[in-house]
Amino acid sequence: MTLEMIGGFAGGVGLFLLGMNLMTQGLMQAAGSSLRRILAAATASPRRGLASGIGVTALVQSSSAVTVATIGFVNAELMQLSQAIPVIFGSNIGTTMTGWLVATLGFNVKISAFALPMIGIGMALRVMRGKTPVARIGEALAGFGLFFVGVDILKDTFGHLSETVDLSRYAMSGILGVLVYVLVGAVLTTLLQSSSAAMAMTLTAASGGAISLENAAALVIGANVGTTTTAILTVIGASPAAKRLAGAHVLFNVITAGIGLLTLPAMLWSIHWLQQVTGMDRDLSVLLALFHTFFNVMGVLVLWNSIGWMTRLLESRFEVAQDGFSKPKYLDPALTQMPALALTVVGKELAHSARLGRELAVSALNTEFEREPKFVEDVKQVQELLTSVGEYVARVQRGNLQPVAGEALGEALRVLAYQHAQLEQVLDCVPLKAGMELQLGEDLLGEWARCREAVIGLLSAADPTADTFDPEQLHASRKSVQRQFKELKNHLLRAGAAEQVRVRIMVDMLDHVSNLRQLVDQAEKGARALGLLLELVQERVPASLSEEDENPQPDAREAVADT
């Protein structure tokens, strides 16, 4: 093999990997909120899930991308395991479209006649239309063209190789040859992280006479096994539900590969018979595309009635680990390329962190004396969780966002700021020091207890995910609590002036009142901002924020000044 051939091989592989990446990302980002409708259709029934998996994979030309995205949906609790497994089955059938495109267009049509215009038109749309869905479609069109340019280069490379090297000396037949090529296919797909890319290489190699049909079929079986590594890598550190779906993907591909190996001679004989009966093109690339389709359809037919069994088996595995609060529950890196769905999981994660923050605040108010170390550690873990959410939002922001998505991300940052401020107040709100209750007197203690109960009631109502959430009622509750704080403050000042309470105790109590007032302000504003965020990501439709809260950052100073 000459240096020119090596360069052609590397360049061809690089071009169709780049093309597939552009095509996948462009189509997914162009879909935007339409992915929600696809997702809803996929969850309606197993057959719809299968059809959605086939259709989306055929469209984006990447079963790995669809598998990773589906794992992201399950990780974010947007889809149940039993609903996601048919999508994984369908993606294995949908990925066979790559083989047919390469076999029919890549080898029978002059590439430059359609690929180069696609690249030109696609990049023109990408440059002229900015961040619009049309620009994303242009990016996908350019990727489609690059994919076929890469195939064309590989076809020429393998053609020159077969002319200069006697490849028949390296052919391997029998069981050993099949197993070796299965291993090669698995390793190749693992390295490329794309079974479609491995399939395109296999087709071009077979068409160029580099390998036999039997060896190429073994490569295809190996590629199906190798593509599971993408799912396995994706679920490292993910939720148990995501690991279960990755397990389903591995089970399907490994079982299907086993069946394929056992029936390989029969399938190859059937393909040759079908080719003779129908007069189909004898090109090895067409026969191999047909084998790839038969192989995956057979796997779905054999395992279709096992979905229930597979679901029950996997649900008994990967139990939930208790890792504290710092680890995100819903965020998934795979969804950052799909802003519409990324925003949904950001909203769910912020609703989760808000619930943790409210529980910690209530715990603080129900504690009479100094905090235990575990409580402080829990607060710090929730703060770490909020930091992770902020980093995730920053990753989504680096993508190409439409105006609505940009508005939602801005609201997410606003919610983060309020929640961070609320947690700071939770740490500062030590109710009483030991012995302080002996210095206050019965009236002040009773008034202090009523204020704390009012704050706990407000925190319970500050849940924008609840059906009973009412922003106006919450705002009214905040005003009522503020009046109670003002009365307690005046009572403390009068008691201090009359020397009924020592000045040091009075100052400490005023600090407690100030901290609680700031906690109330941040909790109420944070809940209303989170409600607006959930409205923007279509989780629910609460009332919008009032005019007084238009400032995008919480201002703790106003609460201190009011107190």
PDB file of C-alpha atoms in Angstrom, residues 439-440 492 495-496 499-509:
ATOM      1  CA  GLN A 439     -33.686  35.840  77.922  1.00  0.00           C
ATOM      2  CA  LEU A 440     -36.580  36.665  75.582  1.00  0.00           C
ATOM      3  CA  LEU A 492     -37.702  43.689  70.045  1.00  0.00           C
ATOM      4  CA  ALA A 495     -38.126  45.514  74.723  1.00  0.00           C
ATOM      5  CA  GLY A 496     -34.488  46.525  74.307  1.00  0.00           C
ATOM      6  CA  GLU A 499     -34.218  46.956  79.197  1.00  0.00           C
ATOM      7  CA  GLN A 500     -36.557  43.957  79.199  1.00  0.00           C
ATOM      8  CA  VAL A 501     -34.079  42.220  76.834  1.00  0.00           C
ATOM      9  CA  ARG A 502     -30.321  42.596  76.933  1.00  0.00           C
ATOM     10  CA  VAL A 503     -28.896  44.621  74.016  1.00  0.00           C
ATOM     11  CA  ARG A 504     -26.702  41.738  72.822  1.00  0.00           C
ATOM     12  CA  ILE A 505     -29.696  39.407  72.731  1.00  0.00           C
ATOM     13  CA  MET A 506     -31.773  42.054  70.920  1.00  0.00           C
ATOM     14  CA  VAL A 507     -29.080  42.513  68.251  1.00  0.00           C
ATOM     15  CA  ASP A 508     -28.774  38.744  67.759  1.00  0.00           C
ATOM     16  CA  MET A 509     -32.526  38.434  67.357  1.00  0.00           C
TER      17      MET A 509
END
